[in-house]
Short mmCIF file of N, CA and C in Angstrom, two decimals:
data_model
loop_
_atom_site.label_atom_id
_atom_site.label_comp_id
_atom_site.label_asym_id
_atom_site.label_seq_id
_atom_site.Cartn_x
_atom_site.Cartn_y
_atom_site.Cartn_z
N MET A 11 19.08 -7.91 -17.24
CA MET A 11 18.12 -7.84 -16.83
C MET A 11 17.00 -6.62 -16.15
N SER A 12 15.76 -7.21 -16.59
CA SER A 12 14.74 -6.04 -16.33
C SER A 12 14.25 -6.21 -14.69
N VAL A 13 13.70 -4.74 -14.13
CA VAL A 13 13.03 -5.22 -13.05
C VAL A 13 11.76 -5.99 -12.97
N PRO A 14 10.80 -6.37 -12.55
CA PRO A 14 9.95 -7.25 -12.56
C PRO A 14 9.09 -5.81 -11.97
N SER A 15 7.85 -6.08 -12.68
CA SER A 15 6.60 -5.36 -12.71
C SER A 15 6.13 -5.83 -11.16
N LEU A 16 5.66 -4.33 -10.18
CA LEU A 16 5.48 -4.70 -8.82
C LEU A 16 4.06 -4.24 -8.55
N LEU A 17 3.17 -4.91 -8.06
CA LEU A 17 1.49 -4.33 -7.85
C LEU A 17 1.49 -4.68 -6.19
N ALA A 18 1.43 -3.00 -5.56
CA ALA A 18 1.29 -3.63 -4.35
C ALA A 18 -0.13 -3.17 -3.57
N VAL A 19 -0.64 -4.33 -2.51
CA VAL A 19 -1.98 -3.92 -1.80
C VAL A 19 -1.69 -3.46 -0.31
N PHE A 20 -2.37 -2.52 -0.55
CA PHE A 20 -2.63 -2.31 1.02
C PHE A 20 -3.30 -1.80 1.71
N ALA A 21 -3.64 -1.77 3.14
CA ALA A 21 -5.55 -1.41 3.41
C ALA A 21 -5.70 0.13 3.56
N HIS A 22 -4.86 1.07 3.88
CA HIS A 22 -5.05 2.22 4.23
C HIS A 22 -3.82 3.42 3.05
N PRO A 23 -4.47 4.64 2.58
CA PRO A 23 -3.63 5.45 2.03
C PRO A 23 -2.44 5.57 3.47
N ASP A 24 -1.18 5.74 2.98
CA ASP A 24 0.14 6.34 3.69
C ASP A 24 0.67 4.29 4.16
N ASP A 25 0.24 2.87 4.04
CA ASP A 25 0.57 1.94 4.55
C ASP A 25 1.35 1.81 3.02
N GLU A 26 0.88 2.13 2.40
CA GLU A 26 1.89 1.95 1.46
C GLU A 26 3.53 2.85 1.37
N SER A 27 3.28 3.65 2.14
CA SER A 27 4.73 4.53 2.30
C SER A 27 5.63 3.66 3.34
N LEU A 28 4.32 3.38 4.25
CA LEU A 28 5.35 2.90 5.14
C LEU A 28 5.67 1.54 5.33
N SER A 29 5.36 1.14 4.67
CA SER A 29 5.63 -0.52 4.45
C SER A 29 6.24 -1.13 3.88
N ALA A 30 6.05 -0.06 2.11
CA ALA A 30 7.10 -0.89 1.51
C ALA A 30 7.04 0.68 0.20
N GLY A 31 7.47 1.68 1.21
CA GLY A 31 7.32 3.11 0.23
C GLY A 31 9.30 2.76 -0.67
N GLY A 32 10.08 2.31 -0.16
CA GLY A 32 11.75 2.01 -0.11
C GLY A 32 11.41 0.91 -1.50
N VAL A 33 10.82 0.02 -1.59
CA VAL A 33 10.39 -0.95 -2.47
C VAL A 33 9.80 -0.61 -3.78
N LEU A 34 9.01 0.20 -4.00
CA LEU A 34 8.51 1.29 -4.75
C LEU A 34 8.96 1.52 -5.40
N ALA A 35 9.18 2.72 -4.71
CA ALA A 35 10.02 3.56 -5.15
C ALA A 35 11.59 3.37 -5.80
N ARG A 36 12.38 2.25 -5.44
CA ARG A 36 13.19 1.33 -6.28
C ARG A 36 13.00 0.60 -7.47
N HIS A 37 12.02 0.24 -7.27
CA HIS A 37 11.27 -0.61 -8.69
C HIS A 37 10.94 0.72 -9.47
N ALA A 38 10.48 1.61 -9.22
CA ALA A 38 9.77 2.67 -9.93
C ALA A 38 11.45 3.25 -11.14
N ALA A 39 12.16 3.71 -10.11
CA ALA A 39 13.66 4.06 -10.57
C ALA A 39 14.40 3.46 -11.22
N ALA A 40 14.04 1.84 -11.34
CA ALA A 40 14.76 0.68 -12.36
C ALA A 40 14.01 0.84 -13.65
N GLY A 41 13.06 1.41 -13.55
CA GLY A 41 12.19 1.31 -14.74
C GLY A 41 10.99 0.32 -14.73
N ALA A 42 10.90 -0.36 -13.46
CA ALA A 42 9.29 -0.86 -13.91
C ALA A 42 8.04 -0.69 -13.23
N ARG A 43 7.29 -1.29 -14.11
CA ARG A 43 5.98 -0.53 -14.09
C ARG A 43 5.58 -0.75 -12.21
N THR A 44 4.87 0.44 -11.64
CA THR A 44 4.22 0.21 -10.30
C THR A 44 3.20 0.65 -9.96
N GLY A 45 2.62 -0.25 -9.32
CA GLY A 45 1.01 0.05 -8.65
C GLY A 45 0.60 -0.46 -7.25
N VAL A 46 -0.33 0.23 -6.96
CA VAL A 46 -0.83 0.25 -5.95
C VAL A 46 -2.06 0.10 -5.50
N VAL A 47 -2.62 -0.89 -4.65
CA VAL A 47 -4.19 -1.08 -4.85
C VAL A 47 -4.12 -0.65 -3.17
N THR A 48 -5.35 0.28 -3.08
CA THR A 48 -6.14 0.26 -1.41
C THR A 48 -7.25 -0.07 -1.32
N ALA A 49 -7.29 -0.61 -0.25
CA ALA A 49 -8.65 -1.19 0.36
C ALA A 49 -9.51 -0.50 0.97
N THR A 50 -9.46 0.52 1.74
CA THR A 50 -10.26 1.08 2.54
C THR A 50 -10.58 3.13 1.26
N TRP A 51 -11.15 4.10 1.97
CA TRP A 51 -11.68 5.16 1.57
C TRP A 51 -11.71 5.24 0.46
N ALA A 52 -13.17 6.18 -0.20
CA ALA A 52 -13.42 6.47 -1.14
C ALA A 52 -12.29 7.60 -2.22
N ALA A 53 -12.29 7.71 -3.22
CA ALA A 53 -11.77 8.13 -4.39
C ALA A 53 -11.92 9.66 -3.91
N ASP A 54 -13.16 10.36 -3.23
CA ASP A 54 -13.48 10.97 -3.64
C ASP A 54 -12.84 12.15 -1.95
N THR A 55 -12.21 11.72 -0.94
CA THR A 55 -11.85 11.98 -0.17
C THR A 55 -10.16 12.74 -0.06
N PRO A 56 -9.70 13.59 1.40
CA PRO A 56 -8.98 14.31 1.40
C PRO A 56 -7.57 12.99 1.22
N ARG A 57 -7.46 11.78 2.03
CA ARG A 57 -6.75 11.24 2.18
C ARG A 57 -6.66 10.33 0.85
N ALA A 58 -7.92 9.91 -0.10
CA ALA A 58 -7.58 9.86 -1.62
C ALA A 58 -6.59 10.74 -2.38
N ALA A 59 -6.58 11.88 -2.08
CA ALA A 59 -5.49 12.86 -2.74
C ALA A 59 -4.07 12.76 -2.11
N GLU A 60 -4.07 12.89 -0.90
CA GLU A 60 -2.91 12.31 -0.57
C GLU A 60 -2.01 11.04 -0.88
N LEU A 61 -3.20 10.04 -1.10
CA LEU A 61 -2.30 9.10 -1.53
C LEU A 61 -1.93 9.12 -3.05
N ALA A 62 -2.68 10.17 -3.89
CA ALA A 62 -2.04 10.19 -4.91
C ALA A 62 -1.45 10.88 -5.01
N ASP A 63 -0.69 12.12 -3.99
CA ASP A 63 0.57 12.46 -3.96
C ASP A 63 1.91 11.72 -3.46
N ALA A 64 1.97 10.72 -2.99
CA ALA A 64 2.54 9.88 -2.28
C ALA A 64 3.48 8.94 -3.58
N LEU A 65 1.83 8.25 -4.34
CA LEU A 65 1.98 7.37 -5.36
C LEU A 65 3.59 8.37 -6.77
N GLY A 66 3.08 9.69 -6.48
CA GLY A 66 3.67 10.77 -7.50
C GLY A 66 5.29 10.72 -7.26
N ILE A 67 5.24 10.96 -5.46
CA ILE A 67 6.30 10.57 -5.37
C ILE A 67 7.15 9.47 -5.92
N LEU A 68 6.42 8.53 -5.48
CA LEU A 68 6.97 6.88 -5.70
C LEU A 68 7.52 6.44 -6.70
N GLY A 69 6.14 6.91 -7.60
CA GLY A 69 6.60 6.77 -9.02
C GLY A 69 5.69 5.50 -9.14
N ALA A 70 4.55 5.34 -8.86
CA ALA A 70 3.69 4.14 -8.48
C ALA A 70 2.57 4.45 -9.04
N GLY A 71 2.48 5.21 -9.87
CA GLY A 71 0.99 5.63 -11.21
C GLY A 71 -0.34 6.19 -10.35
N GLU A 72 -1.02 5.64 -10.48
CA GLU A 72 -2.51 6.25 -9.86
C GLU A 72 -3.12 5.92 -9.13
N PRO A 73 -3.62 5.97 -8.17
CA PRO A 73 -4.43 5.24 -6.85
C PRO A 73 -5.41 4.14 -7.69
N ARG A 74 -5.06 3.19 -7.23
CA ARG A 74 -6.45 2.27 -7.01
C ARG A 74 -7.33 1.59 -6.28
N MET A 75 -8.29 2.03 -6.37
CA MET A 75 -8.97 1.82 -4.96
C MET A 75 -10.11 1.43 -5.12
N LEU A 76 -9.91 0.07 -4.26
CA LEU A 76 -11.55 -1.08 -3.81
C LEU A 76 -12.82 0.08 -3.47
N GLY A 77 -12.60 0.87 -2.26
CA GLY A 77 -13.56 1.75 -2.12
C GLY A 77 -14.51 1.57 -0.90
N TYR A 78 -13.57 0.72 0.35
CA TYR A 78 -14.33 0.34 1.10
C TYR A 78 -14.22 1.41 2.42
N ALA A 79 -15.35 1.41 3.19
CA ALA A 79 -15.11 1.96 4.55
C ALA A 79 -13.76 1.24 5.81
N ASP A 80 -13.06 2.66 6.08
CA ASP A 80 -11.94 1.81 7.22
C ASP A 80 -12.55 1.23 8.25
N ALA A 81 -12.12 0.37 9.08
CA ALA A 81 -12.66 -0.51 10.05
C ALA A 81 -13.10 0.33 11.41
N ARG A 82 -12.21 1.44 11.33
CA ARG A 82 -12.50 2.74 12.59
C ARG A 82 -12.70 3.83 12.12
N VAL A 83 -12.78 3.98 10.60
CA VAL A 83 -13.38 5.69 10.71
C VAL A 83 -14.42 5.13 9.25
N PRO A 84 -15.72 5.42 9.84
CA PRO A 84 -17.16 4.78 8.68
C PRO A 84 -16.94 5.68 7.95
N TRP A 85 -16.31 7.00 8.23
CA TRP A 85 -17.00 8.22 7.18
C TRP A 85 -15.93 8.20 6.20
N SER A 86 -14.78 7.37 6.35
CA SER A 86 -13.68 7.52 4.68
C SER A 86 -14.56 7.07 3.37
N ALA A 87 -15.49 6.22 3.75
CA ALA A 87 -16.07 6.03 2.48
C ALA A 87 -17.61 6.14 3.13
N PRO A 88 -18.28 6.94 2.68
CA PRO A 88 -19.69 7.26 3.18
C PRO A 88 -20.61 6.47 2.49
N GLY A 89 -21.24 6.23 2.73
CA GLY A 89 -22.56 5.00 2.70
C GLY A 89 -22.07 3.50 2.12
N ARG A 90 -20.80 3.22 2.23
CA ARG A 90 -20.17 1.67 1.45
C ARG A 90 -19.54 1.18 2.85
N ILE A 91 -20.08 -0.69 2.81
CA ILE A 91 -19.62 -0.97 4.04
C ILE A 91 -18.41 -0.99 4.49
N ARG A 92 -18.14 -1.08 5.52
CA ARG A 92 -16.41 -1.62 5.78
C ARG A 92 -15.88 -2.68 5.46
N PHE A 93 -14.67 -2.28 5.00
CA PHE A 93 -13.81 -3.48 3.81
C PHE A 93 -13.89 -5.05 5.46
N CYS A 94 -13.72 -4.84 6.41
CA CYS A 94 -13.64 -5.99 7.26
C CYS A 94 -15.39 -6.81 6.89
N GLU A 95 -16.06 -5.89 6.54
CA GLU A 95 -17.74 -6.76 6.84
C GLU A 95 -17.73 -7.17 5.40
N ALA A 96 -17.42 -6.81 4.09
CA ALA A 96 -17.90 -6.82 2.85
C ALA A 96 -17.77 -8.28 3.05
N PRO A 97 -18.40 -8.84 2.62
CA PRO A 97 -18.60 -10.12 1.42
C PRO A 97 -17.32 -10.25 1.24
N LEU A 98 -16.36 -11.34 1.28
CA LEU A 98 -14.65 -11.99 0.88
C LEU A 98 -15.10 -12.12 -0.55
N ASP A 99 -16.15 -12.79 -1.07
CA ASP A 99 -15.93 -13.10 -2.26
C ASP A 99 -15.81 -11.74 -3.50
N GLU A 100 -16.74 -10.82 -2.77
CA GLU A 100 -16.77 -9.91 -3.37
C GLU A 100 -15.18 -8.96 -3.73
N ALA A 101 -15.09 -7.98 -1.82
CA ALA A 101 -13.37 -8.61 -2.15
C ALA A 101 -12.57 -8.82 -2.96
N VAL A 102 -12.41 -10.22 -2.86
CA VAL A 102 -11.56 -10.86 -3.50
C VAL A 102 -12.32 -10.54 -5.50
N ARG A 103 -12.95 -10.16 -5.38
CA ARG A 103 -13.57 -10.39 -7.18
C ARG A 103 -12.36 -9.04 -7.53
N ARG A 104 -13.39 -8.29 -6.46
CA ARG A 104 -12.62 -6.76 -6.92
C ARG A 104 -11.01 -6.47 -6.88
N LEU A 105 -10.23 -7.53 -6.10
CA LEU A 105 -8.76 -7.30 -6.42
C LEU A 105 -8.16 -8.18 -7.43
N VAL A 106 -8.89 -9.01 -7.73
CA VAL A 106 -8.75 -10.26 -8.93
C VAL A 106 -8.38 -9.06 -9.89
N ARG A 107 -10.21 -8.52 -10.22
CA ARG A 107 -9.81 -7.81 -11.73
C ARG A 107 -8.54 -6.64 -12.18
N HIS A 108 -8.60 -5.68 -10.50
CA HIS A 108 -7.12 -5.22 -10.69
C HIS A 108 -5.38 -6.19 -10.95
N ILE A 109 -5.50 -6.97 -10.00
CA ILE A 109 -4.24 -7.81 -11.06
C ILE A 109 -4.40 -8.45 -11.92
N ARG A 110 -5.64 -8.66 -12.81
CA ARG A 110 -5.61 -8.96 -14.16
C ARG A 110 -5.00 -7.90 -14.90
N GLU A 111 -5.46 -7.07 -15.25
CA GLU A 111 -5.85 -5.61 -15.72
C GLU A 111 -4.23 -4.92 -15.55
N PHE A 112 -3.31 -5.11 -14.26
CA PHE A 112 -2.21 -4.80 -14.45
C PHE A 112 -1.26 -5.76 -15.17
N ARG A 113 -1.35 -7.06 -14.75
CA ARG A 113 -0.66 -7.64 -14.73
C ARG A 113 0.62 -8.29 -13.88
N PRO A 114 0.78 -7.93 -12.79
CA PRO A 114 2.46 -8.07 -12.34
C PRO A 114 3.12 -9.00 -11.69
N GLU A 115 4.53 -8.82 -11.93
CA GLU A 115 4.54 -10.37 -12.04
C GLU A 115 5.49 -10.92 -10.15
N ILE A 116 5.22 -9.20 -9.31
CA ILE A 116 5.23 -9.52 -8.33
C ILE A 116 4.06 -9.16 -7.35
N MET A 117 4.35 -9.41 -6.28
CA MET A 117 3.00 -8.50 -5.28
C MET A 117 3.40 -8.16 -4.12
N VAL A 118 3.35 -7.22 -3.49
CA VAL A 118 3.55 -7.21 -1.71
C VAL A 118 2.36 -6.99 -0.94
N THR A 119 1.94 -6.97 0.40
CA THR A 119 0.65 -6.77 0.62
C THR A 119 1.55 -6.93 2.72
N HIS A 120 0.19 -6.59 3.05
CA HIS A 120 0.21 -6.77 4.61
C HIS A 120 0.56 -8.53 5.38
N ASP A 121 1.16 -8.24 6.04
CA ASP A 121 1.72 -10.16 6.34
C ASP A 121 0.10 -10.19 7.63
N ALA A 122 0.45 -11.55 8.14
CA ALA A 122 -0.97 -11.62 8.23
C ALA A 122 -1.46 -11.34 9.55
N TYR A 123 -0.36 -10.66 10.25
CA TYR A 123 -0.49 -10.07 11.39
C TYR A 123 -0.92 -8.85 11.69
N GLY A 124 -1.06 -8.49 10.87
CA GLY A 124 -1.44 -6.60 10.60
C GLY A 124 -0.33 -6.17 10.72
N GLY A 125 0.67 -6.11 11.11
CA GLY A 125 1.61 -5.21 10.96
C GLY A 125 2.09 -4.75 12.34
N LEU A 126 2.86 -3.78 12.84
CA LEU A 126 2.21 -3.70 14.24
C LEU A 126 1.69 -3.09 14.75
N PRO A 127 0.86 -2.78 14.35
CA PRO A 127 -0.37 -2.49 15.09
C PRO A 127 -1.79 -3.58 15.14
N GLY A 128 -1.47 -4.20 13.99
CA GLY A 128 -2.27 -5.75 14.05
C GLY A 128 -3.66 -5.36 13.83
N HIS A 129 -4.34 -3.73 12.57
CA HIS A 129 -5.35 -3.77 12.34
C HIS A 129 -6.15 -4.62 11.83
N PRO A 130 -7.43 -4.19 12.19
CA PRO A 130 -8.05 -5.43 11.46
C PRO A 130 -8.30 -5.03 9.76
N ASP A 131 -7.82 -4.39 9.15
CA ASP A 131 -7.84 -3.99 8.07
C ASP A 131 -7.19 -4.38 7.49
N HIS A 132 -5.68 -4.92 7.99
CA HIS A 132 -4.05 -4.76 7.67
C HIS A 132 -4.59 -6.24 7.62
N VAL A 133 -4.90 -7.11 8.67
CA VAL A 133 -4.71 -8.57 8.96
C VAL A 133 -6.29 -8.74 8.03
N HIS A 134 -7.24 -8.25 6.99
CA HIS A 134 -8.50 -8.84 6.39
C HIS A 134 -7.13 -8.04 4.35
N THR A 135 -6.78 -7.30 4.61
CA THR A 135 -6.12 -6.92 3.17
C THR A 135 -4.72 -8.30 3.02
N HIS A 136 -4.45 -8.69 4.05
CA HIS A 136 -3.54 -9.67 4.16
C HIS A 136 -4.77 -11.13 3.53
N ARG A 137 -5.36 -11.64 3.79
CA ARG A 137 -6.46 -12.86 3.24
C ARG A 137 -6.99 -12.08 2.27
N VAL A 138 -7.65 -10.89 2.14
CA VAL A 138 -8.01 -11.13 0.52
C VAL A 138 -6.95 -11.01 -0.52
N THR A 139 -5.87 -10.22 -0.35
CA THR A 139 -4.69 -10.63 -1.39
C THR A 139 -4.28 -11.92 -1.41
N MET A 140 -3.59 -12.84 -0.30
CA MET A 140 -3.65 -14.28 -0.93
C MET A 140 -4.48 -14.88 -1.12
N LEU A 141 -5.97 -14.64 -1.24
CA LEU A 141 -6.79 -15.51 -1.77
C LEU A 141 -7.03 -14.64 -3.65
N ALA A 142 -7.05 -13.44 -3.76
CA ALA A 142 -6.56 -13.23 -5.19
C ALA A 142 -5.67 -13.69 -5.37
N ALA A 143 -4.43 -13.25 -5.13
CA ALA A 143 -3.45 -13.68 -6.17
C ALA A 143 -3.54 -14.97 -6.06
N GLN A 144 -4.03 -16.01 -5.83
CA GLN A 144 -4.24 -17.33 -6.40
C GLN A 144 -5.26 -17.43 -7.05
N ALA A 145 -6.67 -16.85 -7.26
CA ALA A 145 -7.86 -16.77 -7.97
C ALA A 145 -6.94 -15.89 -8.89
N ALA A 146 -6.99 -15.59 -9.17
CA ALA A 146 -6.05 -14.40 -10.29
C ALA A 146 -5.47 -15.27 -11.57
N GLY A 147 -5.22 -16.10 -11.32
CA GLY A 147 -4.33 -17.22 -12.23
C GLY A 147 -5.26 -17.96 -12.89
N LEU A 148 -6.48 -18.16 -12.05
CA LEU A 148 -7.52 -19.40 -12.22
C LEU A 148 -9.25 -18.76 -13.65
N ALA A 149 -8.59 -19.52 -14.44
CA ALA A 149 -9.70 -19.22 -15.44
C ALA A 149 -11.34 -18.80 -15.29
N GLN A 150 -11.44 -20.21 -14.05
CA GLN A 150 -12.80 -20.35 -14.39
C GLN A 150 -13.40 -19.57 -13.11
N LEU A 151 -12.14 -19.06 -12.62
CA LEU A 151 -12.90 -18.15 -11.23
C LEU A 151 -12.72 -16.54 -11.53
N TYR A 152 -13.81 -15.89 -11.79
CA TYR A 152 -13.90 -14.18 -11.94
C TYR A 152 -13.83 -14.18 -13.18
N PRO A 153 -14.66 -15.08 -14.08
CA PRO A 153 -14.34 -14.99 -15.80
C PRO A 153 -14.69 -13.50 -16.24
N ASP A 154 -15.83 -12.70 -15.46
CA ASP A 154 -15.78 -11.48 -15.95
C ASP A 154 -14.52 -10.49 -15.84
N ALA A 155 -13.47 -10.46 -14.78
CA ALA A 155 -12.78 -9.77 -14.46
C ALA A 155 -10.93 -9.69 -15.03
N GLY A 156 -11.23 -10.60 -16.67
CA GLY A 156 -10.42 -10.31 -17.38
C GLY A 156 -9.64 -11.70 -17.22
N GLY A 157 -8.70 -11.76 -17.93
CA GLY A 157 -8.28 -13.21 -18.26
C GLY A 157 -6.78 -13.33 -17.26
N PRO A 158 -6.75 -14.60 -17.14
CA PRO A 158 -5.95 -15.36 -15.97
C PRO A 158 -4.99 -14.19 -16.09
N TRP A 159 -4.26 -14.34 -15.18
CA TRP A 159 -2.64 -14.17 -14.70
C TRP A 159 -2.43 -14.61 -13.05
N GLN A 160 -1.21 -14.90 -13.10
CA GLN A 160 -0.43 -15.20 -11.78
C GLN A 160 0.50 -14.73 -11.78
N PRO A 161 0.63 -13.83 -10.72
CA PRO A 161 2.22 -13.46 -10.16
C PRO A 161 2.95 -14.63 -10.11
N ARG A 162 4.31 -14.35 -10.48
CA ARG A 162 5.23 -15.04 -9.58
C ARG A 162 5.93 -15.30 -8.25
N ALA A 163 5.47 -14.23 -7.77
CA ALA A 163 5.56 -14.23 -5.85
C ALA A 163 4.56 -13.37 -5.66
N LEU A 164 4.50 -13.60 -4.07
CA LEU A 164 4.16 -12.78 -3.12
C LEU A 164 4.79 -12.32 -1.86
N TYR A 165 5.21 -11.02 -1.85
CA TYR A 165 5.72 -10.45 -0.38
C TYR A 165 5.23 -9.93 0.87
N LEU A 166 5.62 -10.33 1.97
CA LEU A 166 4.70 -9.82 3.66
C LEU A 166 5.62 -8.91 3.48
N ALA A 167 4.60 -7.85 3.75
CA ALA A 167 6.00 -6.76 4.26
C ALA A 167 5.10 -6.32 5.77
N THR A 168 6.61 -6.54 6.38
CA THR A 168 6.52 -7.17 7.77
C THR A 168 7.62 -6.02 8.63
N HIS A 169 7.32 -6.55 9.74
CA HIS A 169 9.05 -5.57 10.57
C HIS A 169 10.47 -6.37 11.36
N PRO A 170 11.18 -5.56 11.25
CA PRO A 170 11.95 -6.56 12.01
C PRO A 170 12.15 -6.70 13.58
N HIS A 171 12.48 -7.86 14.10
CA HIS A 171 12.20 -8.03 15.50
C HIS A 171 12.57 -6.80 16.30
N SER A 172 13.32 -6.19 16.15
CA SER A 172 13.52 -4.75 16.98
C SER A 172 12.33 -4.00 17.27
N ALA A 173 11.17 -3.90 16.20
CA ALA A 173 10.42 -3.28 16.26
C ALA A 173 9.22 -3.68 16.95
N VAL A 174 8.87 -4.91 16.78
CA VAL A 174 8.02 -5.69 17.74
C VAL A 174 8.16 -6.25 19.22
N PRO A 175 6.93 -5.47 19.91
CA PRO A 175 6.89 -5.23 21.35
C PRO A 175 7.55 -6.97 21.49
N GLU A 176 8.08 -7.13 22.88
CA GLU A 176 8.61 -8.43 23.32
C GLU A 176 7.25 -9.64 23.92
N GLU A 177 5.97 -8.62 24.01
CA GLU A 177 4.41 -9.49 23.96
C GLU A 177 3.84 -9.86 22.80
N ARG A 178 4.08 -9.37 22.31
CA ARG A 178 3.94 -9.57 20.60
C ARG A 178 4.34 -11.81 20.57
N LEU A 179 3.39 -12.05 20.73
CA LEU A 179 3.27 -14.00 20.41
C LEU A 179 4.33 -13.92 19.45
N PHE A 180 4.46 -13.78 18.11
CA PHE A 180 4.96 -14.19 16.93
C PHE A 180 6.02 -12.79 16.61
N LYS A 181 7.21 -13.14 16.36
CA LYS A 181 8.18 -11.93 15.50
C LYS A 181 8.09 -12.71 13.99
N THR A 182 8.53 -11.55 13.13
CA THR A 182 8.73 -11.48 11.95
C THR A 182 10.25 -10.88 11.53
N GLU A 183 10.52 -11.31 10.12
CA GLU A 183 11.67 -10.76 9.69
C GLU A 183 11.29 -9.38 8.59
N TRP A 184 11.91 -9.19 8.26
CA TRP A 184 10.92 -7.82 6.45
C TRP A 184 10.59 -8.50 5.71
N TYR A 185 10.85 -9.51 5.24
CA TYR A 185 9.93 -9.88 3.87
C TYR A 185 9.69 -11.60 4.11
N ILE A 186 8.37 -11.98 3.72
CA ILE A 186 8.26 -13.43 3.15
C ILE A 186 8.04 -13.81 2.22
N ARG A 187 8.48 -14.83 1.77
CA ARG A 187 8.36 -14.78 0.02
C ARG A 187 7.42 -16.00 -0.09
N HIS A 188 6.33 -15.94 -0.59
CA HIS A 188 5.32 -17.59 -1.16
C HIS A 188 5.46 -17.13 -2.21
N ALA A 189 5.36 -18.63 -2.98
CA ALA A 189 5.33 -18.41 -4.11
C ALA A 189 3.93 -19.10 -4.20
N PRO A 190 2.90 -18.35 -5.04
CA PRO A 190 1.80 -19.10 -5.08
C PRO A 190 1.33 -19.94 -6.24
N ILE A 191 2.08 -19.98 -6.78
CA ILE A 191 1.66 -20.60 -7.89
C ILE A 191 1.16 -22.53 -7.21
N ALA A 192 2.57 -22.72 -6.56
CA ALA A 192 1.90 -24.25 -6.12
C ALA A 192 0.84 -24.28 -5.15
N ALA A 193 -0.22 -25.04 -6.14
CA ALA A 193 -1.73 -25.46 -5.47
C ALA A 193 -1.27 -25.99 -3.97
N ALA A 194 -0.26 -27.68 -4.66
CA ALA A 194 -0.28 -28.43 -3.50
C ALA A 194 0.52 -28.05 -2.03
N SER A 195 1.41 -27.57 -2.03
CA SER A 195 2.38 -27.07 -0.74
C SER A 195 2.91 -25.87 -0.60
N ALA A 196 2.60 -25.17 0.47
CA ALA A 196 3.13 -23.90 0.86
C ALA A 196 4.42 -23.95 0.69
N GLN A 197 4.72 -22.89 -0.30
CA GLN A 197 6.82 -22.69 -0.17
C GLN A 197 7.22 -21.50 0.43
N THR A 198 8.12 -21.44 1.27
CA THR A 198 8.00 -20.14 1.97
C THR A 198 9.74 -20.03 2.13
N GLU A 199 9.95 -18.59 1.98
CA GLU A 199 11.38 -17.83 1.55
C GLU A 199 11.41 -17.01 2.81
N LEU A 200 12.55 -16.96 3.88
CA LEU A 200 13.04 -16.15 4.40
C LEU A 200 14.01 -15.11 3.61
N THR A 201 13.73 -13.77 3.43
CA THR A 201 14.82 -13.08 2.93
C THR A 201 15.18 -11.78 3.88
N ALA A 202 15.84 -11.37 3.02
CA ALA A 202 16.55 -9.74 4.21
C ALA A 202 16.57 -9.13 3.54
#
């Protein structure tokens, strides 16, 4: 049985290693195509070079970057808009292009709460990824971004109860699986 292709979408260089490094490395070691899209930082920055090194170690190919500025580090992409301030449709279109080009069977991204730090770029990456995973399968949306492709599953990288401070309102498990194909009803499955 072959291991499904995996495309991870995270906000910053290093989020892929901290949130899903083991999953990416395991898929790559099993022979699966793996890739990472990073929402922030420009391709010509030192962080982009660090990302390329990390992806090489993880077996996740070359960096795919949306190129927006980090919400808290405006010089991360000089002259470019902060990710959280970018028009939603533009950000979704950019990510749809990567999904249709890579054609992953499964995807992984941040949870809706932004993980432990609750960083606004993490929360926005979740929103954009959820929308793009749906839109990528609809031919009438973004026809200039390649042929339609629908990932089979989308996983959210979260943290165990033991890592979440007590004052956080919501506690999460390691991965929550959403089936992005069903438009009528949301189907959610917890996995350990």
